[in-house]
Coordinates of C-alpha atoms in Angstrom, one line a residue:
X1 CA 71.5 5.4 8.7
X2 CA 74.0 6.1 6.0
X3 CA 77.2 5.5 7.9
X4 CA 79.0 8.0 5.7
X5 CA 76.9 11.0 6.9
X6 CA 78.5 13.3 9.5
X7 CA 76.4 15.2 12.0
X8 CA 77.2 18.6 13.4
X9 CA 75.1 20.1 16.2
X10 CA 75.1 23.9 17.0
X11 CA 74.0 25.0 20.4
X12 CA 73.8 28.5 21.8
X13 CA 74.4 30.0 25.2
X14 CA 74.5 33.2 27.3
X15 CA 71.7 34.9 25.2
X16 CA 69.4 34.1 22.3
X17 CA 69.6 35.9 18.9
X18 CA 73.4 35.4 18.6
X19 CA 73.1 34.2 15.0
X20 CA 73.2 30.4 15.2
X21 CA 71.3 30.3 11.9
X22 CA 73.9 32.5 10.2
X23 CA 76.9 30.5 11.6
X24 CA 75.2 27.2 10.6
X25 CA 74.5 28.6 7.1
X26 CA 78.1 30.0 6.8
X27 CA 79.7 26.7 7.8
X28 CA 77.4 24.8 5.4
X29 CA 78.4 27.2 2.6
X30 CA 82.1 26.6 3.3
X31 CA 81.7 22.8 3.4
X32 CA 79.6 23.0 0.2
X33 CA 82.4 25.0 -1.4
X34 CA 84.7 22.1 -0.6
X35 CA 82.5 19.8 -2.6
X36 CA 80.3 18.3 0.1
X37 CA 76.5 18.0 0.0
X38 CA 75.2 19.7 3.1
X39 CA 71.8 20.3 4.6
X40 CA 70.8 22.2 7.8
X41 CA 67.8 21.6 10.1
X42 CA 66.4 23.7 12.9
X43 CA 64.9 22.3 16.1
X44 CA 62.7 24.8 17.8
X45 CA 61.8 24.4 21.5
X46 CA 58.3 25.9 21.4
X47 CA 55.1 23.9 21.6
X48 CA 53.4 25.1 18.5
X49 CA 53.3 22.4 15.9
X50 CA 54.8 24.9 13.4
X51 CA 55.2 28.7 13.2
X52 CA 52.2 28.9 10.8
X53 CA 49.8 30.3 13.4
X54 CA 52.3 32.6 15.2
X55 CA 52.0 36.3 15.0
X56 CA 55.0 37.6 13.1
X57 CA 55.8 39.8 16.1
X58 CA 56.4 36.6 18.1
X59 CA 58.8 34.9 15.8
X60 CA 59.5 37.0 12.7
X61 CA 58.2 35.8 9.3
X62 CA 56.9 32.3 8.6
X63 CA 59.0 30.8 5.8
X64 CA 57.4 28.4 3.4
X65 CA 59.3 25.5 1.7
X66 CA 58.7 23.9 -1.7
X67 CA 56.7 21.1 -0.1
X68 CA 54.4 23.6 1.7
X69 CA 55.8 23.4 5.2
X70 CA 55.4 26.5 7.3
X71 CA 58.8 26.9 9.0
X72 CA 61.2 29.1 11.0
X73 CA 62.7 32.0 9.3
X74 CA 66.2 30.5 9.7
X75 CA 65.4 28.1 6.9
X76 CA 65.3 31.1 4.7
X77 CA 68.9 31.8 5.6
X78 CA 69.8 28.2 4.9
X79 CA 68.3 28.4 1.4
X80 CA 69.7 31.9 0.6
X81 CA 73.2 30.8 1.5
X82 CA 73.2 27.2 0.1
X83 CA 71.0 27.8 -3.0
X84 CA 69.3 24.4 -2.3
X85 CA 65.7 23.9 -1.1
X86 CA 64.7 22.7 2.4
X87 CA 61.6 20.8 3.3
X88 CA 59.3 19.8 6.1
X89 CA 62.0 17.6 7.6
X90 CA 64.3 20.6 8.1
X91 CA 62.3 22.3 10.8
X92 CA 61.0 20.4 13.9
X93 CA 59.3 21.9 17.0
X94 CA 58.8 20.4 20.4
X95 CA 55.1 20.5 19.6
X96 CA 55.6 18.2 16.6
X97 CA 57.8 15.8 18.6
X98 CA 55.2 15.5 21.4
X99 CA 52.4 15.3 18.8
X100 CA 54.1 12.4 17.1
X101 CA 54.7 10.6 20.4
X102 CA 51.2 11.1 21.7
X103 CA 49.7 9.9 18.3
X104 CA 51.8 6.7 18.5
X105 CA 50.7 6.2 22.1
X106 CA 47.1 6.6 21.2
X107 CA 47.6 4.0 18.4
X108 CA 49.1 1.6 20.9
X109 CA 52.5 1.5 19.3
X110 CA 54.3 1.6 22.7
X111 CA 52.5 -1.7 23.7
X112 CA 51.3 -0.4 27.0
X113 CA 54.7 0.9 28.2
X114 CA 54.8 4.1 30.4
X115 CA 55.6 6.9 27.9
X116 CA 58.3 9.2 29.2
X117 CA 60.6 12.0 28.2
X118 CA 63.5 9.5 28.2
X119 CA 63.5 7.3 26.1
X120 CA 60.4 8.1 24.1
X121 CA 60.6 11.9 23.5
X122 CA 64.4 11.7 23.1
X123 CA 64.1 8.8 20.7
X124 CA 61.6 10.7 18.6
X125 CA 64.0 13.7 18.6
X126 CA 66.9 11.5 17.5
X127 CA 64.8 9.9 14.8
X128 CA 64.3 13.4 13.4
X129 CA 68.0 14.3 13.8
X130 CA 69.0 11.3 11.7
X131 CA 66.1 11.4 9.2
X132 CA 67.9 13.5 6.6
X133 CA 71.1 11.5 6.9
X134 CA 69.3 8.2 6.2
X135 CA 68.5 9.1 2.6
X136 CA 72.2 9.1 1.7
X137 CA 71.8 12.4 -0.1
X138 CA 74.0 14.4 2.3
X139 CA 77.6 14.1 3.4
X140 CA 77.0 16.5 6.3
X141 CA 73.8 17.3 8.3
X142 CA 74.0 20.4 10.4
X143 CA 71.4 20.6 13.2
X144 CA 70.7 23.9 14.9
X145 CA 69.2 23.7 18.4
X146 CA 67.0 26.7 19.0
X147 CA 67.0 28.7 22.3
X148 CA 69.7 28.7 24.9
X149 CA 71.4 25.9 26.8
X150 CA 69.8 25.9 30.3
X151 CA 66.3 26.7 29.1
X152 CA 63.8 24.2 30.5
X153 CA 62.4 23.7 27.0
X154 CA 65.7 22.8 25.5
X155 CA 66.6 20.0 27.9
X156 CA 65.1 17.1 26.0
X157 CA 67.0 18.3 22.8
X158 CA 70.3 18.6 24.6
X159 CA 69.8 15.1 26.2
X160 CA 69.1 13.7 22.7
X161 CA 72.3 15.4 21.4
X162 CA 74.2 13.7 24.2
X163 CA 72.8 10.3 23.3
X164 CA 73.4 10.9 19.5
X165 CA 77.1 11.0 20.2
X166 CA 77.0 7.3 21.3
X167 CA 74.7 6.3 18.4
X168 CA 77.0 7.9 15.8
X169 CA 80.4 7.0 17.1
X170 CA 83.8 8.7 16.9
X171 CA 84.5 11.2 14.0
X172 CA 80.8 11.3 12.9
X173 CA 79.6 13.7 15.6
X174 CA 80.6 17.3 16.5
X175 CA 79.2 20.0 18.8
X176 CA 79.7 23.7 18.1
X177 CA 78.7 26.0 20.9
X178 CA 77.9 29.6 20.0
X179 CA 78.4 32.0 22.8
X180 CA 78.8 35.7 23.7
X181 CA 81.9 37.5 25.0
X182 CA 80.6 40.7 26.4
X183 CA 82.7 43.9 26.7
X184 CA 82.4 45.8 30.0
X185 CA 83.1 49.4 29.1
X186 CA 83.7 50.4 32.8
X187 CA 86.4 47.8 33.3
X188 CA 87.5 48.0 29.6
X189 CA 87.6 44.3 29.5
X190 CA 86.2 41.3 27.6
X191 CA 84.6 38.9 30.0
X192 CA 84.7 35.1 29.5
X193 CA 82.8 34.1 32.6
X194 CA 79.3 33.9 30.9
X195 CA 80.8 31.5 28.4
X196 CA 82.4 29.4 31.1
X197 CA 79.0 29.1 32.8
X198 CA 77.3 28.3 29.6
X199 CA 79.8 25.5 28.8
X200 CA 79.5 24.3 32.3
X201 CA 75.8 23.8 31.8
X202 CA 76.5 21.8 28.6
X203 CA 79.0 19.7 30.6
X204 CA 76.4 19.0 33.3
X205 CA 74.1 17.7 30.5
X206 CA 76.9 15.4 29.4
X207 CA 78.1 17.3 26.3
X208 CA 81.6 18.6 25.8
X209 CA 81.6 21.2 22.9
X210 CA 84.3 20.6 20.3
X211 CA 84.4 24.1 19.0
X212 CA 83.5 27.5 20.6
X213 CA 82.3 30.2 18.3
X214 CA 82.5 33.5 20.2
X215 CA 80.3 36.4 19.2
X216 CA 82.1 39.6 20.1
X217 CA 82.2 43.4 19.3
X218 CA 86.0 43.5 19.7
X219 CA 88.8 41.2 18.5
X220 CA 89.7 38.5 21.0
X221 CA 93.3 38.8 22.3
X222 CA 95.3 35.6 22.5
X223 CA 95.2 35.5 26.3
X224 CA 91.4 35.6 26.2
X225 CA 91.3 32.7 23.7
X226 CA 93.8 30.8 25.9
X227 CA 91.6 31.4 29.0
X228 CA 88.5 30.1 27.1
X229 CA 90.4 27.1 25.8
X230 CA 91.6 26.2 29.3
X231 CA 88.4 26.7 31.2
X232 CA 86.1 25.3 28.5
X233 CA 88.2 22.3 27.8
X234 CA 88.6 23.0 24.0
X235 CA 91.7 23.2 21.9
X236 CA 93.1 26.7 21.5
X237 CA 92.7 26.6 17.7
X238 CA 89.0 25.7 18.2
X239 CA 88.2 29.0 19.9
X240 CA 86.8 30.8 16.9
X241 CA 86.2 34.6 16.9
X242 CA 83.0 35.8 15.3
X243 CA 83.2 39.6 15.1
X244 CA 80.1 41.6 14.2
X245 CA 80.0 42.0 10.4
X246 CA 78.7 44.7 8.1
X247 CA 76.4 42.2 6.4
X248 CA 75.4 38.6 7.2
X249 CA 76.9 37.7 3.7
X250 CA 80.4 38.5 5.1
X251 CA 80.2 35.8 7.7
X252 CA 81.2 32.8 5.5
X253 CA 84.4 34.6 4.5
X254 CA 85.1 35.7 8.1
X255 CA 84.6 32.0 9.3
X256 CA 86.9 30.9 6.5
X257 CA 89.6 33.3 7.7
X258 CA 89.1 31.9 11.2
X259 CA 89.5 28.4 9.7
X260 CA 86.2 27.1 11.1
X261 CA 85.7 24.8 8.1
X262 CA 89.2 23.3 8.5
X263 CA 88.7 22.6 12.2
X264 CA 85.4 20.9 11.5
X265 CA 86.9 18.8 8.7
X266 CA 89.9 17.7 10.8
X267 CA 87.6 16.6 13.7
X268 CA 85.2 14.8 11.4
X269 CA 88.1 13.3 9.3
X270 CA 86.7 14.8 6.1
X271 CA 88.9 15.2 3.0
X272 CA 88.1 18.0 0.7
X273 CA 86.3 16.9 -2.5
X274 CA 87.1 20.1 -4.5
X275 CA 89.0 23.3 -4.2
X276 CA 87.1 26.0 -2.3
X277 CA 85.0 27.9 -4.9
X278 CA 83.6 31.1 -3.4
X279 CA 84.2 33.3 -6.5
X280 CA 80.6 33.9 -7.2
X281 CA 80.0 34.7 -3.5
X282 CA 82.9 37.2 -3.5
X283 CA 81.6 38.7 -6.8
X284 CA 78.2 39.2 -5.1
X285 CA 79.8 40.8 -2.1
X286 CA 81.9 43.1 -4.3
X287 CA 78.8 44.4 -6.1
X288 CA 76.9 44.7 -2.8
X289 CA 79.6 46.8 -1.2
X290 CA 80.4 49.0 -4.1
X291 CA 77.1 50.2 -5.6
X292 CA 77.2 52.7 -8.5
X293 CA 73.6 54.0 -7.9
X294 CA 70.9 53.9 -5.3
X295 CA 67.1 53.8 -5.1
X296 CA 64.6 54.5 -2.4
X297 CA 61.9 51.8 -2.0
X298 CA 58.9 52.0 0.4
X299 CA 57.6 48.7 1.9
X300 CA 54.0 49.2 3.1
X301 CA 52.9 46.6 5.7
X302 CA 51.4 46.3 9.2
X303 CA 54.3 44.6 11.0
X304 CA 56.9 47.3 10.3
X305 CA 58.1 47.6 13.9
X306 CA 59.7 44.2 13.6
X307 CA 61.8 44.0 10.3
X308 CA 62.2 40.2 10.8
X309 CA 58.5 40.0 9.8
X310 CA 59.6 40.8 6.3
X311 CA 63.0 39.1 6.4
X312 CA 62.9 37.3 3.0
X313 CA 61.6 40.4 1.2
X314 CA 64.4 42.5 2.7
X315 CA 67.0 39.9 1.7
X316 CA 65.5 39.6 -1.8
X317 CA 66.1 43.3 -2.3
X318 CA 69.7 42.9 -1.2
X319 CA 70.2 40.1 -3.8
X320 CA 68.4 42.0 -6.5
X321 CA 70.1 45.3 -5.8
X322 CA 73.6 43.7 -6.1
X323 CA 72.7 42.5 -9.7
X324 CA 72.4 46.1 -10.8
X325 CA 75.2 47.3 -8.5
X326 CA 72.5 49.4 -6.8
X327 CA 72.0 50.2 -3.1
X328 CA 68.4 49.6 -2.1
X329 CA 67.3 51.9 0.7
X330 CA 64.2 50.2 2.1
X331 CA 61.9 52.3 4.2
X332 CA 59.2 50.4 6.2
X333 CA 55.9 52.3 6.2
X334 CA 53.0 51.3 8.5
X335 CA 49.9 50.8 6.5
X336 CA 47.8 51.8 9.5
X337 CA 49.3 55.3 9.5
X338 CA 48.6 55.9 5.8
X339 CA 45.6 58.0 4.7
X340 CA 44.7 59.9 1.5
X341 CA 46.1 63.1 3.2
X342 CA 49.4 61.7 4.5
X343 CA 50.3 59.5 1.4
X344 CA 51.7 62.2 -0.9
X345 CA 54.2 63.3 1.7
X346 CA 55.2 59.7 2.6
X347 CA 55.4 58.2 -0.9
X348 CA 56.1 61.0 -3.5
X349 CA 59.9 60.9 -3.0
X350 CA 60.2 57.1 -3.4
X351 CA 61.4 55.4 -6.5
X352 CA 59.2 52.4 -6.0
X353 CA 56.7 50.9 -3.6
X354 CA 56.1 47.3 -2.4
X355 CA 52.9 46.3 -0.7
X356 CA 53.7 43.5 1.6
X357 CA 51.9 40.2 2.3
X358 CA 49.7 39.8 5.5
X359 CA 46.4 38.5 6.8
X360 CA 43.4 40.4 8.1
X361 CA 41.7 43.8 7.8
X362 CA 44.1 45.9 9.8
X363 CA 45.8 48.5 7.7
X364 CA 44.0 47.5 4.5
X365 CA 42.5 50.9 3.6
X366 CA 46.0 52.5 4.0
X367 CA 47.4 49.9 1.5
X368 CA 44.6 50.6 -1.0
X369 CA 45.3 54.3 -0.8
X370 CA 49.0 53.7 -1.3
X371 CA 48.3 51.6 -4.4
X372 CA 46.0 54.2 -5.9
X373 CA 48.7 56.9 -5.4
X374 CA 51.5 54.8 -7.1
X375 CA 49.2 53.8 -9.9
X376 CA 48.0 57.3 -10.7
X377 CA 51.5 58.8 -10.3
X378 CA 53.4 56.2 -12.4
X379 CA 55.6 55.1 -9.5
X380 CA 56.8 51.5 -10.0
X381 CA 54.7 49.1 -7.9
X382 CA 55.2 45.5 -6.7
X383 CA 52.4 43.7 -4.8
X384 CA 53.1 40.5 -3.0
X385 CA 50.3 38.1 -2.0
X386 CA 47.9 40.4 -0.1
X387 CA 49.7 43.2 -2.0
X388 CA 48.4 41.8 -5.3
X389 CA 44.9 41.4 -3.8
X390 CA 44.9 45.0 -2.6
X391 CA 45.9 46.2 -6.1
X392 CA 42.9 44.2 -7.5
X393 CA 40.5 45.8 -4.9
X394 CA 41.9 49.3 -5.6
X395 CA 41.5 48.9 -9.4
X396 CA 37.9 47.6 -9.0
X397 CA 37.0 50.5 -6.8
X398 CA 38.7 53.4 -8.6
X399 CA 38.9 52.3 -12.2
X400 CA 35.8 50.0 -12.6
X401 CA 33.8 52.2 -10.2
X402 CA 32.8 49.3 -7.9
X403 CA 33.1 51.4 -4.8
X404 CA 32.1 48.5 -2.4
X405 CA 34.6 46.0 -4.0
X406 CA 36.5 44.0 -1.4
X407 CA 37.9 40.7 -0.4
X408 CA 35.5 38.3 1.5
X409 CA 38.4 38.0 4.0
X410 CA 37.8 41.6 5.0
X411 CA 34.0 41.8 4.3
X412 CA 32.2 38.5 4.0
X413 CA 29.1 40.3 2.7
X414 CA 30.7 42.5 0.0
X415 CA 28.4 42.7 -3.1
X416 CA 31.6 42.8 -5.2
X417 CA 33.9 40.0 -4.0
X418 CA 36.8 40.6 -6.4
X419 CA 38.9 38.4 -4.1
X420 CA 37.3 35.4 -2.4
X421 CA 37.5 31.8 -1.3
X422 CA 37.1 29.1 -4.0
X423 CA 34.1 26.8 -3.7
X424 CA 36.1 23.8 -2.5
X425 CA 37.7 25.8 0.4
X426 CA 34.5 27.1 1.9
X427 CA 33.6 24.2 4.2
X428 CA 37.0 23.6 5.7
X429 CA 37.3 24.3 9.5
X430 CA 40.9 23.9 10.4
X431 CA 42.9 27.1 9.9
X432 CA 45.8 25.6 7.9
X433 CA 43.5 23.4 5.8
X434 CA 42.2 26.1 3.6
X435 CA 45.6 27.5 2.7
X436 CA 47.3 27.1 -0.6
X437 CA 50.8 26.2 0.6
X438 CA 54.0 25.4 -1.2
X439 CA 55.0 25.2 -4.8
X440 CA 52.5 25.6 -7.6
X441 CA 52.8 26.0 -11.4
X442 CA 52.2 29.2 -13.3
X443 CA 52.1 29.9 -17.0
X444 CA 53.2 33.4 -18.2
X445 CA 51.8 35.3 -21.2
X446 CA 54.4 36.3 -23.7
X447 CA 55.1 40.0 -24.1
X448 CA 54.2 40.8 -20.5
X449 CA 56.5 42.3 -17.9
X450 CA 56.4 39.0 -15.9
X451 CA 57.5 37.1 -19.0
X452 CA 60.3 39.5 -19.7
X453 CA 61.5 39.1 -16.1
X454 CA 61.5 35.3 -16.1
X455 CA 62.5 34.8 -19.8
X456 CA 60.3 31.7 -20.0
X457 CA 56.7 30.7 -19.9
X458 CA 56.5 28.0 -17.3
X459 CA 57.5 28.7 -13.7
X460 CA 56.9 27.3 -10.2
X461 CA 56.4 29.6 -7.2
X462 CA 55.6 29.2 -3.5
X463 CA 52.3 30.2 -2.0
X464 CA 50.9 30.9 1.4
X465 CA 47.4 32.3 1.2
X466 CA 43.7 31.5 1.5
X467 CA 41.9 33.9 -0.8
X468 CA 42.1 34.1 -4.6
X469 CA 41.3 36.4 -7.5
X470 CA 37.7 36.0 -8.5
X471 CA 37.6 35.1 -12.2
X472 CA 34.0 36.4 -12.5
X473 CA 35.5 39.9 -12.7
X474 CA 38.4 39.0 -15.0
X475 CA 36.9 40.1 -18.3
X476 CA 35.8 43.5 -16.9
X477 CA 39.2 44.1 -15.5
X478 CA 41.0 43.1 -18.6
X479 CA 38.8 45.5 -20.7
X480 CA 39.8 48.3 -18.3
X481 CA 43.6 47.7 -18.6
X482 CA 44.6 44.9 -16.2
X483 CA 46.6 42.0 -17.7
X484 CA 46.4 38.6 -16.1
X485 CA 50.0 37.7 -17.1
X486 CA 50.3 34.6 -14.9
X487 CA 47.7 31.8 -14.7
X488 CA 47.7 28.5 -12.8
X489 CA 47.4 25.9 -15.6
X490 CA 45.3 23.5 -13.6
X491 CA 42.9 25.7 -11.7
X492 CA 42.9 28.7 -14.1
X493 CA 43.4 31.0 -11.1
X494 CA 45.1 34.3 -11.7
X495 CA 48.7 34.3 -10.3
X496 CA 50.1 37.6 -11.6
X497 CA 48.4 40.8 -12.6
X498 CA 49.9 43.9 -14.2
X499 CA 48.9 47.2 -15.8
X500 CA 50.0 47.8 -19.4
X501 CA 50.6 51.5 -19.5
X502 CA 52.6 51.9 -16.4
X503 CA 56.4 52.0 -15.8
X504 CA 56.1 48.7 -13.7
X505 CA 52.9 47.7 -12.0
X506 CA 53.0 44.0 -11.1
X507 CA 51.2 42.0 -8.4
X508 CA 52.0 38.4 -7.6
X509 CA 49.6 36.1 -5.7
X510 CA 52.6 33.9 -4.6
X511 CA 55.7 34.8 -2.5
X512 CA 58.6 35.3 -4.9
X513 CA 60.9 36.4 -1.9
X514 CA 61.0 32.8 -0.7
X515 CA 63.0 31.7 -3.7
X516 CA 65.5 34.5 -3.9
X517 CA 69.1 33.4 -3.0
X518 CA 72.5 35.0 -3.2
X519 CA 73.5 33.1 -6.4
X520 CA 70.0 33.2 -8.0
X521 CA 68.3 36.5 -7.2
X522 CA 64.6 36.4 -7.9
X523 CA 63.8 37.8 -11.5
X524 CA 60.7 39.8 -10.3
X525 CA 62.8 41.6 -7.7
X526 CA 65.6 42.1 -10.2
X527 CA 63.3 43.6 -12.8
X528 CA 61.5 45.8 -10.3
X529 CA 64.8 47.3 -9.2
X530 CA 65.8 47.9 -12.8
X531 CA 62.4 49.5 -13.4
X532 CA 62.9 51.9 -10.4
X533 CA 66.4 52.8 -11.7
X534 CA 65.0 53.5 -15.2
X535 CA 62.0 55.4 -13.9
X536 CA 64.2 57.5 -11.6
X537 CA 66.3 58.7 -14.7
X538 CA 63.1 59.9 -16.4
X539 CA 62.0 62.1 -13.5

């Protein structure tokens, strides 16, 4: 292990969903601004090997990294804040840990020993804790432990954190505990007892938190901070207030104001490598909070009752809106509730429509009708992954007159499979095996909307899909007005389609939202917003 690497562990207590990922990303941003190279990893206590097969309602969206790992949506926050890519090594689940240990046991690597939670599972967890530090690329590795302290599932992780302290030694190890200070309206009081109990559980597991970050709706008076410091055994200046913020992008500046970065640096004996540079971040926030115009965008999908299912898309619109100092009002529209009759009322007042990614047949016909409406009424359209495939099906049916055109995902026996599996995918049995995952090359045709957006001809984008545009129909579609503006140079598969005579009609087979960050908003989102602004003016 690179002895110079420092390790910070972030645990949570009292309740889940307090925002450990945002605190981790904010701290990492502040340390990055001081000149340190930082990465963040997430350890999830569920038994799935990865979130790839989880329903988005279970766990929000599945985020895909450059190297094709299907990961927790918190990795999206890490990348959006830090503007640096994560990888397979940045998200580990209990399932992966146990899978690794059982695989080793089957190979005889434990030499006949009795395989147990301690030391074998905890050793495997620690191996993964330290993995990113061993490469010597990072000054600081921040590890977020999913779930709550006290959960049965989290116990091996918490025990591994306790052991890690002794492995790493003084000044190389730090625990931040994120907790909730509830406000009792009847008593008109902020209550510290849940936090005391949460810290007590950590202490029972052998871990003394170094810093408390307290989520609260009200500012913490000094006497409450003193009480927390006294009963939780932390220094007074290490009780950090984390007030609810207007936007997650405020949190780094709020944490800076609370001096979280300074406390961490002093405990880890880190000396700043450069002056804090958050000017670009502040510039982004200034534009985000002071828009000069606004647009109304509809996002058509089937998981609309849980916005986290479309987390990266929602955030990409925030980044892209700020570029044009434009407030993007995003309305989530259930594709299952759309029909030819209800569409005009739901879509006619929108400035643009996005058809979201997804798998399966549910809500497909509603998406097809939505695409038809925006194509015929010159409303800017952006299709992502399945959204692009839906646009192809709609065009085949209503422009080419192939009424039974479909994707073989929805109808394996369709006579006109405009979207289908490629030959080499057809015999693969394991669900994940047929997927195109991670970063692939794409070449753009000059003079197209896609080329104008990117300003270059060679790009790399992340994929997560199984079915592809069927090139047998390409010449027919091009003759009728579709432009295949992005092509994979190796496979010749169509990556981007657009329609010439339309204000902005673009479908991408990949997921551009995964690469949008605060400092580098995604060009397709930026151009889509610009197109909606321009189109709105002509109405």
